[in-house]
């Protein structure tokens, strides 16, 4: 009964321990400190403005919820939003303090730098699971009704929308802005301090990849647990409500132990270290889950269902890695095709992305079948729990990426020399792999969570059957299938528009600030951060409204069956598009890096130029549109779930 | 009772009339004749080889059908394949005779050239509807059982697979091969006779756009009529079987009259002429349909259902035109973004394509709802009939495109001068619009036909309900959603691979044939045609097998509910991807043409170079992968329908 709050407090205590173990490390030279402070300042400026807009949004929705449904739900909503914000705030604050310490430790070598960076990431990871679990248990012990806790998930979704979609637009705005003017027009290298957008770019890594990914997985984590609790209550009664909570707690514990396996010898392989951590967490969780289910005499089928989800998660992660890694043939084939110019580079990358969708989807389909076979509809929800059990260490490994990326940038800007840069580069190479694994994991878990939420929806809506021969369901499916496409169109064009504003500003600074190119004057970093921030929050409005309003429109006009069709339609195409964009984007990115490592003519060759085109195309796909789809499909399901009582009462049909 | 065979014979008589009215026109100078003969030779060479491979395929499948199901079905299959081949063969043969006559008439002016080109296209259009209607009535009067006629549709599907997918790979292979070496490496203009791939390129226009599109719509036409007949038999009895046939016959008649509205004055607007033809056919068909349904005392709801399909078809066509036309803002926005380089060109075009999916899908969803509201499940099938009623004139207007494209090529190669080229260019500009409208129409009708076939499948399989909360259905939906992505990946990479072979050959000829660049020696056109042909047929195998085998695997392993899910999953994502690829591709194409018309720096500018990248990326999307999806979704539904008795008998579940 008490294991969930205990484990969540343990996770948060671990965060405090990590924080103090990081903060006592050296921040290096004063110059390094200055750069790090600029990143810190920019990140906090972004967060501050985001929170301001966000809080207005949260107030409006919570009042709506309180008036239209009930005040308990509204309370859960507000707390869910605050907890997600808190996780993001703490995680990012520690991440931006860890980057400079990682850079400083890199001067001593790999074995010193890796654990610091990983610990920095682990703060985010354990904030996500600790606060998620704490919030859910809090409301469960307060109200005893899992459907009230849905408000908590909705709050998490709202924050995820801002953090992931807004952060995604922000990060690519800054990236494209920095590259287009700096690299192409002015010919200065990446991360050069003369570039006015360089700080915005590094801030982007934090707000997009740390805070955005954290909020995304916070939403999946919370959503899947609550969905399983609601279905568990219907299927197994009280014990079915507690089981998901307890299993999730064991996952936290397994992840926590897993972090201690992340160590590397001076000349060791850092990617091996991270993999050891992840896989031992998986193994431990499976062991714990088996004993729990056996000891408390649950059906062993529930264990198989949970395991199926965990394995599907691993398959998706490994597929993403295969299709995007610089060591594997798909990215190398793209690199080779870059020799014939940008058009074939785009086509090869695009078809790589398309290819990459099939295996994860078959994996998810099999997991669904296995889970259902062994444990029915509850099994499918438990598969989502299984996949998300290791969220702690997955987010840790993912947040490690932007930390070492930032560390590399600080090394470059503080001119610490080639040897140090080599250490951060080798840390960064691993960061890319963990990033793509985590991306695949985030997509798979979003799909499974959305599916669990959809099944919960169908139960709560009292739908005995949703028949795809019913024209309302068909219409819902068709419209649902088009929404991810529309959402991608909106987010991609948002990046283009916002990047354009950024380019103008960077050009203006190079023109108007005398001595900037010669390094004699400092650019106005803050203004670039400000433009990216304002633009991102503005551009977020339309896709955000679309995600919230489309299930309501379809629900009220076409009824609850059509709404079910809409959810499923958006989940399936959302999944296909998310995988396509993440993997095509990752493959283009690594094809470019493979060429930059000296293959097919290396830097400055025609192949390199073509690969840059591929990378630029892939950037908003993999970092904005693709991840935003995770939010879209979950948010739509949660909105449907929350508003179904009103739809039943006031709907046209 | 006899209206269908009478109307089909009328359509074929019209074809004969058109043929003689075309063939008596002048073929121009001997040089023009020579060029036209080379195109003819290449096209026939392609067809011959395709038919050879195809016949082996047809024999194997028909024997399988005869042994596993029954010989009547096998017979219908063989005849369906032969009729589709016949339509393609006649249509293409006339098209390749019309191009040189159009070029010759262009010397006298627009008013002379347009009717010839349109009549050439009309041959294909009326072959499709005439032979389609003839075959269906033949088998209906022979066996009286619409489910036997399904074999006819399956035969048409097999040919469509070869003609559309194989033709699509062929045409882009030749196009990319000709452009990459000719335009970029050697710097010679488009359609230059020194380019060894120039004939293959023009052949490609015919085999891809004329024969491929014809076979695609032949399949939709036949499939939708048969689906409506089967459902009609279940819902209304014998009169429900005849009604679709009779309505389709009226559509043929309306199209036939519509062709007489296609006329233009010497300085007139050729696009207006084609639109007049199409819209008068629509209006007439609506009128005829209303009187028929009213006179024979059918429920008026059936008329509304038919009308809903027709209107949805028009919406889709107009949307495609809006998103791809050079006169409208989307293509111009892409052209403007080309000034910032290829990456943003790709992103803008890609998001344009994504945007373009939403309206047609809402249109289809509404058509489904309206059709069902007024006439139940039969109404949905009748909506497909309504959309396809004007197939005759739509295919005519579409086949007009490659004819005038070829005519332009002949004018260029025969050096007839700028004035004549201007005439063919203005004809060609219209060809592009009709092409994109027809592409949208082909996609919409494929989706509606596939949906009608799916509903027929569910009836034949005896499925009272296909519940999307059933895990088998969910698994089927997920896998079905991934198949279009995989199919696109296969076809796009097939083009890359095959184009690579072509590029090698063209390079080899420029190197090995002395005097070629100076125009003193003739290139070996036939070898290029041969390479593109062989490669296309080879590359076709894998996607073709995937389309046929995936419904069988899912059906036999996971059961008929899962198969239903698979079909719907593939229809919805297939539709989204088909619209995305067709419209993005068309928009890139026209953005390039807009720049070439002198905007944003015109030919040779940076914007132009970037727009060429967009066009090259779009080419295999819009001409290979996109249209192939039409075939995929219909073929999968037909395979499911044909093999459902075996799946019920021998399936694992």
GROMACS .gro file of N, CA and C in nm, chain A residues 214-291:
model
  234
  214UNK      N    1   1.158   1.530  -2.110
  214UNK     CA    2   1.114   1.497  -1.974
  214UNK      C    3   0.963   1.511  -1.960
  215UNK      N    4   0.910   1.620  -2.009
  215UNK     CA    5   0.766   1.642  -1.997
  215UNK      C    6   0.689   1.539  -2.079
  216UNK      N    7   0.743   1.502  -2.194
  216UNK     CA    8   0.681   1.401  -2.280
  216UNK      C    9   0.669   1.269  -2.204
  217UNK      N   10   0.781   1.225  -2.145
  217UNK     CA   11   0.778   1.097  -2.077
  217UNK      C   12   0.705   1.105  -1.943
  218UNK      N   13   0.706   1.221  -1.881
  218UNK     CA   14   0.625   1.240  -1.760
  218UNK      C   15   0.478   1.213  -1.795
  219UNK      N   16   0.436   1.269  -1.909
  219UNK     CA   17   0.298   1.250  -1.952
  219UNK      C   18   0.268   1.103  -1.981
  220UNK      N   19   0.360   1.036  -2.056
  220UNK     CA   20   0.339   0.895  -2.087
  220UNK      C   21   0.334   0.812  -1.960
  221UNK      N   22   0.429   0.841  -1.870
  221UNK     CA   23   0.442   0.766  -1.746
  221UNK      C   24   0.315   0.774  -1.664
  222UNK      N   25   0.273   0.897  -1.642
  222UNK     CA   26   0.154   0.923  -1.562
  222UNK      C   27   0.030   0.868  -1.632
  223UNK      N   28   0.020   0.894  -1.762
  223UNK     CA   29  -0.097   0.850  -1.838
  223UNK      C   30  -0.113   0.700  -1.838
  224UNK      N   31  -0.001   0.628  -1.858
  224UNK     CA   32  -0.012   0.483  -1.866
  224UNK      C   33  -0.049   0.424  -1.730
  225UNK      N   34   0.006   0.480  -1.623
  225UNK     CA   35  -0.027   0.427  -1.490
  225UNK      C   36  -0.175   0.449  -1.459
  226UNK      N   37  -0.223   0.570  -1.488
  226UNK     CA   38  -0.363   0.599  -1.456
  226UNK      C   39  -0.458   0.514  -1.542
  227UNK      N   40  -0.423   0.500  -1.671
  227UNK     CA   41  -0.507   0.416  -1.758
  227UNK      C   42  -0.514   0.275  -1.702
  228UNK      N   43  -0.399   0.221  -1.661
  228UNK     CA   44  -0.399   0.085  -1.607
  228UNK      C   45  -0.478   0.077  -1.477
  229UNK      N   46  -0.471   0.182  -1.396
  229UNK     CA   47  -0.547   0.181  -1.270
  229UNK      C   48  -0.698   0.180  -1.296
  230UNK      N   49  -0.741   0.261  -1.393
  230UNK     CA   50  -0.885   0.267  -1.422
  230UNK      C   51  -0.934   0.133  -1.477
  231UNK      N   52  -0.858   0.080  -1.575
  231UNK     CA   53  -0.900  -0.050  -1.630
  231UNK      C   54  -0.887  -0.158  -1.523
  232UNK      N   55  -0.781  -0.151  -1.442
  232UNK     CA   56  -0.761  -0.249  -1.334
  232UNK      C   57  -0.878  -0.250  -1.238
  233UNK      N   58  -0.929  -0.131  -1.206
  233UNK     CA   59  -1.044  -0.122  -1.115
  233UNK      C   60  -1.165  -0.195  -1.174
  234UNK      N   61  -1.184  -0.179  -1.307
  234UNK     CA   62  -1.299  -0.242  -1.371
  234UNK      C   63  -1.282  -0.393  -1.380
  235UNK      N   64  -1.158  -0.437  -1.402
  235UNK     CA   65  -1.135  -0.579  -1.430
  235UNK      C   66  -1.109  -0.659  -1.303
  236UNK      N   67  -1.022  -0.606  -1.215
  236UNK     CA   68  -0.980  -0.684  -1.098
  236UNK      C   69  -1.027  -0.625  -0.966
  237UNK      N   70  -1.086  -0.507  -0.967
  237UNK     CA   71  -1.122  -0.442  -0.841
  237UNK      C   72  -1.003  -0.374  -0.777
  238UNK      N   73  -1.007  -0.348  -0.646
  238UNK     CA   74  -0.903  -0.270  -0.577
  238UNK      C   75  -0.761  -0.318  -0.604
  239UNK      N   76  -0.740  -0.450  -0.608
  239UNK     CA   77  -0.602  -0.497  -0.628
  239UNK      C   78  -0.554  -0.457  -0.768
  240UNK      N   79  -0.647  -0.445  -0.864
  240UNK     CA   80  -0.611  -0.404  -0.999
  240UNK      C   81  -0.572  -0.258  -1.006
  241UNK      N   82  -0.614  -0.180  -0.906
  241UNK     CA   83  -0.576  -0.039  -0.902
  241UNK      C   84  -0.434  -0.025  -0.846
  242UNK      N   85  -0.405  -0.108  -0.747
  242UNK     CA   86  -0.275  -0.096  -0.681
  242UNK      C   87  -0.161  -0.156  -0.762
  243UNK      N   88  -0.192  -0.266  -0.834
  243UNK     CA   89  -0.086  -0.336  -0.905
  243UNK      C   90  -0.004  -0.246  -0.998
  244UNK      N   91  -0.069  -0.164  -1.084
  244UNK     CA   92   0.012  -0.077  -1.171
  244UNK      C   93   0.102   0.016  -1.091
  245UNK      N   94   0.050   0.069  -0.982
  245UNK     CA   95   0.129   0.160  -0.898
  245UNK      C   96   0.252   0.089  -0.841
  246UNK      N   97   0.228  -0.033  -0.790
  246UNK     CA   98   0.338  -0.107  -0.728
  246UNK      C   99   0.441  -0.148  -0.832
  247UNK      N  100   0.392  -0.195  -0.948
  247UNK     CA  101   0.487  -0.234  -1.053
  247UNK      C  102   0.570  -0.115  -1.098
  248UNK      N  103   0.505   0.000  -1.114
  248UNK     CA  104   0.579   0.120  -1.153
  248UNK      C  105   0.684   0.154  -1.048
  249UNK      N  106   0.649   0.135  -0.920
  249UNK     CA  107   0.746   0.162  -0.814
  249UNK      C  108   0.867   0.071  -0.826
  250UNK      N  109   0.841  -0.056  -0.857
  250UNK     CA  110   0.953  -0.148  -0.873
  250UNK      C  111   1.041  -0.106  -0.990
  251UNK      N  112   0.978  -0.052  -1.094
  251UNK     CA  113   1.054  -0.002  -1.208
  251UNK      C  114   1.147   0.110  -1.167
  252UNK      N  115   1.098   0.197  -1.079
  252UNK     CA  116   1.181   0.308  -1.030
  252UNK      C  117   1.303   0.252  -0.956
  253UNK      N  118   1.276   0.154  -0.873
  253UNK     CA  119   1.385   0.093  -0.795
  253UNK      C  120   1.487   0.025  -0.888
  254UNK      N  121   1.437  -0.047  -0.987
  254UNK     CA  122   1.527  -0.114  -1.082
  254UNK      C  123   1.612  -0.011  -1.157
  255UNK      N  124   1.548   0.098  -1.199
  255UNK     CA  125   1.623   0.202  -1.270
  255UNK      C  126   1.730   0.262  -1.180
  256UNK      N  127   1.693   0.281  -1.053
  256UNK     CA  128   1.785   0.341  -0.958
  256UNK      C  129   1.910   0.255  -0.943
  257UNK      N  130   1.889   0.126  -0.929
  257UNK     CA  131   2.004   0.036  -0.919
  257UNK      C  132   2.084   0.038  -1.049
  258UNK      N  133   2.008   0.042  -1.161
  258UNK     CA  134   2.073   0.044  -1.293
  258UNK      C  135   2.173   0.156  -1.308
  259UNK      N  136   2.144   0.272  -1.249
  259UNK     CA  137   2.234   0.387  -1.267
  259UNK      C  138   2.373   0.358  -1.212
  260UNK      N  139   2.382   0.267  -1.113
  260UNK     CA  140   2.513   0.240  -1.055
  260UNK      C  141   2.601   0.155  -1.146
  261UNK      N  142   2.541   0.100  -1.251
  261UNK     CA  143   2.620   0.022  -1.346
  261UNK      C  144   2.685   0.110  -1.452
  262UNK      N  145   2.647   0.239  -1.452
  262UNK     CA  146   2.703   0.328  -1.554
  262UNK      C  147   2.838   0.381  -1.507
  263UNK      N  148   2.941   0.305  -1.543
  263UNK     CA  149   3.077   0.346  -1.510
  263UNK      C  150   3.165   0.312  -1.628
  264UNK      N  151   3.276   0.382  -1.642
  264UNK     CA  152   3.363   0.354  -1.756
  264UNK      C  153   3.508   0.365  -1.711
  265UNK      N  154   3.592   0.280  -1.770
  265UNK     CA  155   3.736   0.288  -1.742
  265UNK      C  156   3.797   0.397  -1.828
  266UNK      N  157   3.918   0.444  -1.791
  266UNK     CA  158   3.979   0.555  -1.865
  266UNK      C  159   3.976   0.537  -2.017
  267UNK      N  160   4.004   0.417  -2.068
  267UNK     CA  161   4.002   0.399  -2.215
  267UNK      C  162   3.879   0.320  -2.260
  268UNK      N  163   3.781   0.311  -2.172
  268UNK     CA  164   3.665   0.225  -2.200
  268UNK      C  165   3.569   0.282  -2.302
  269UNK      N  166   3.463   0.206  -2.324
  269UNK     CA  167   3.362   0.245  -2.422
  269UNK      C  168   3.241   0.304  -2.348
  270UNK      N  169   3.220   0.436  -2.361
  270UNK     CA  170   3.112   0.498  -2.285
  270UNK      C  171   2.973   0.446  -2.325
  271UNK      N  172   2.958   0.399  -2.450
  271UNK     CA  173   2.825   0.355  -2.490
  271UNK      C  174   2.791   0.223  -2.421
  272UNK      N  175   2.897   0.142  -2.400
  272UNK     CA  176   2.879   0.017  -2.326
  272UNK      C  177   2.829   0.046  -2.185
  273UNK      N  178   2.886   0.149  -2.125
  273UNK     CA  179   2.849   0.185  -1.988
  273UNK      C  180   2.701   0.219  -1.978
  274UNK      N  181   2.654   0.301  -2.072
  274UNK     CA  182   2.513   0.339  -2.069
  274UNK      C  183   2.422   0.220  -2.095
  275UNK      N  184   2.464   0.136  -2.192
  275UNK     CA  185   2.382   0.018  -2.221
  275UNK      C  186   2.374  -0.076  -2.101
  276UNK      N  187   2.487  -0.093  -2.031
  276UNK     CA  188   2.487  -0.178  -1.913
  276UNK      C  189   2.383  -0.130  -1.813
  277UNK      N  190   2.380   0.002  -1.794
  277UNK     CA  191   2.282   0.060  -1.702
  277UNK      C  192   2.140   0.027  -1.744
  278UNK      N  193   2.110   0.051  -1.873
  278UNK     CA  194   1.973   0.030  -1.921
  278UNK      C  195   1.933  -0.116  -1.912
  279UNK      N  196   2.022  -0.204  -1.960
  279UNK     CA  197   1.982  -0.344  -1.964
  279UNK      C  198   1.974  -0.408  -1.825
  280UNK      N  199   2.060  -0.363  -1.734
  280UNK     CA  200   2.046  -0.421  -1.600
  280UNK      C  201   1.916  -0.372  -1.535
  281UNK      N  202   1.875  -0.248  -1.567
  281UNK     CA  203   1.746  -0.201  -1.515
  281UNK      C  204   1.632  -0.287  -1.570
  282UNK      N  205   1.639  -0.318  -1.699
  282UNK     CA  206   1.536  -0.403  -1.761
  282UNK      C  207   1.530  -0.539  -1.691
  283UNK      N  208   1.648  -0.600  -1.677
  283UNK     CA  209   1.654  -0.734  -1.618
  283UNK      C  210   1.601  -0.733  -1.475
  284UNK      N  211   1.644  -0.634  -1.398
  284UNK     CA  212   1.600  -0.625  -1.258
  284UNK      C  213   1.450  -0.606  -1.249
  285UNK      N  214   1.398  -0.520  -1.336
  285UNK     CA  215   1.254  -0.495  -1.330
  285UNK      C  216   1.176  -0.623  -1.359
  286UNK      N  217   1.221  -0.696  -1.463
  286UNK     CA  218   1.152  -0.820  -1.498
  286UNK      C  219   1.152  -0.915  -1.378
  287UNK      N  220   1.266  -0.924  -1.312
  287UNK     CA  221   1.280  -1.010  -1.194
  287UNK      C  222   1.184  -0.967  -1.082
  288UNK      N  223   1.189  -0.840  -1.049
  288UNK     CA  224   1.102  -0.786  -0.943
  288UNK      C  225   0.956  -0.812  -0.977
  289UNK      N  226   0.920  -0.782  -1.103
  289UNK     CA  227   0.780  -0.794  -1.143
  289UNK      C  228   0.734  -0.939  -1.129
  290UNK      N  229   0.821  -1.030  -1.170
  290UNK     CA  230   0.784  -1.172  -1.160
  290UNK      C  231   0.757  -1.211  -1.015
  291UNK      N  232   0.848  -1.171  -0.926
  291UNK     CA  233   0.830  -1.209  -0.785
  291UNK      C  234   0.706  -1.146  -0.724
   0.00000   0.00000   0.00000
